[in-house]
Amino acid sequence: AKQKAIESTAHLPGHMYMTTLRKMEPGDRQKADEIVADAKKAMEPYRDYHKALADGYQIFLPNLPQAQYHFTNYASGARAAFEFDPLKPTSLLYKRTPGGGYQLVGAMYTDRVGASERELDHRVPLSIARWHQHINFCKAPKGQEAAYFGPDAKFGLLGSITTQKACDEAGGEFHPHLFGWMVHVYP
């Protein structure tokens, strides 16, 4: 169960870059177990999502239906660019409940866009988890926001556009990286 506790999100073709899963090194399992234990401690006060909101976590894209919602603490995210503290996740991960509330399911940790795989491995062993980056984001031109969604999505992380050239031709705004590195932990 602990081996599955640290995971990444599902693959988005052309829009996600993931680190390579490495061979287990001495100490990796112990380090991962410690991170999971700290993640549990960090999450415990936030089983009630109202507490997360009261403590400054903000729901990322609250009006967009999602498989899981990221309640983000932007101060923790800024600190994560300089140091890793498993007791201070950048985001808490929640699933919507039938009554309209949220159920806590995990935590997300981040690092800056330019972090090397060696640096990421130092934070969370790459033999246990795969960090990911959202890449090749084409922001829709004003008035074409509907093209972010549906089976024929053109823009955004679900869209068919994955290159600067195609984005320019569509009149969009290309971003090679959207956010920095991320890893999800599900204790």
PDB file of C-alpha atoms in Angstrom, residues 12-16 135-138 154-167 174-176:
ATOM      1  CA  LEU A  12      -2.148  13.892 -21.167  1.00  0.00           C
ATOM      2  CA  PRO A  13      -0.725  13.197 -24.671  1.00  0.00           C
ATOM      3  CA  GLY A  14       1.566  16.035 -25.753  1.00  0.00           C
ATOM      4  CA  HIS A  15       0.811  18.031 -22.620  1.00  0.00           C
ATOM      5  CA  MET A  16       2.617  16.185 -19.855  1.00  0.00           C
ATOM      6  CA  ILE A 135       3.726  21.406 -21.036  1.00  0.00           C
ATOM      7  CA  ASN A 136       2.782  22.756 -24.473  1.00  0.00           C
ATOM      8  CA  PHE A 137      -0.170  24.853 -23.311  1.00  0.00           C
ATOM      9  CA  CYS A 138      -1.877  26.952 -25.967  1.00  0.00           C
ATOM     10  CA  LYS A 154      -8.173  22.560 -29.600  1.00  0.00           C
ATOM     11  CA  PHE A 155      -6.647  24.617 -26.752  1.00  0.00           C
ATOM     12  CA  GLY A 156      -5.419  23.911 -23.227  1.00  0.00           C
ATOM     13  CA  LEU A 157      -4.199  20.698 -21.633  1.00  0.00           C
ATOM     14  CA  LEU A 158      -6.834  18.591 -23.385  1.00  0.00           C
ATOM     15  CA  GLY A 159      -6.369  20.264 -26.766  1.00  0.00           C
ATOM     16  CA  SER A 160      -4.860  19.034 -30.001  1.00  0.00           C
ATOM     17  CA  ILE A 161      -2.393  21.940 -30.238  1.00  0.00           C
ATOM     18  CA  THR A 162       1.011  20.973 -28.805  1.00  0.00           C
ATOM     19  CA  THR A 163       3.486  23.195 -30.678  1.00  0.00           C
ATOM     20  CA  GLN A 164       4.363  26.889 -30.757  1.00  0.00           C
ATOM     21  CA  LYS A 165       3.793  26.962 -34.532  1.00  0.00           C
ATOM     22  CA  ALA A 166       0.288  25.466 -34.365  1.00  0.00           C
ATOM     23  CA  CYS A 167      -0.618  27.753 -31.485  1.00  0.00           C
ATOM     24  CA  PHE A 174       1.872  29.425 -26.289  1.00  0.00           C
ATOM     25  CA  HIS A 175       3.406  28.455 -22.933  1.00  0.00           C
ATOM     26  CA  PRO A 176       6.068  25.698 -23.048  1.00  0.00           C
TER      27      PRO A 176
END
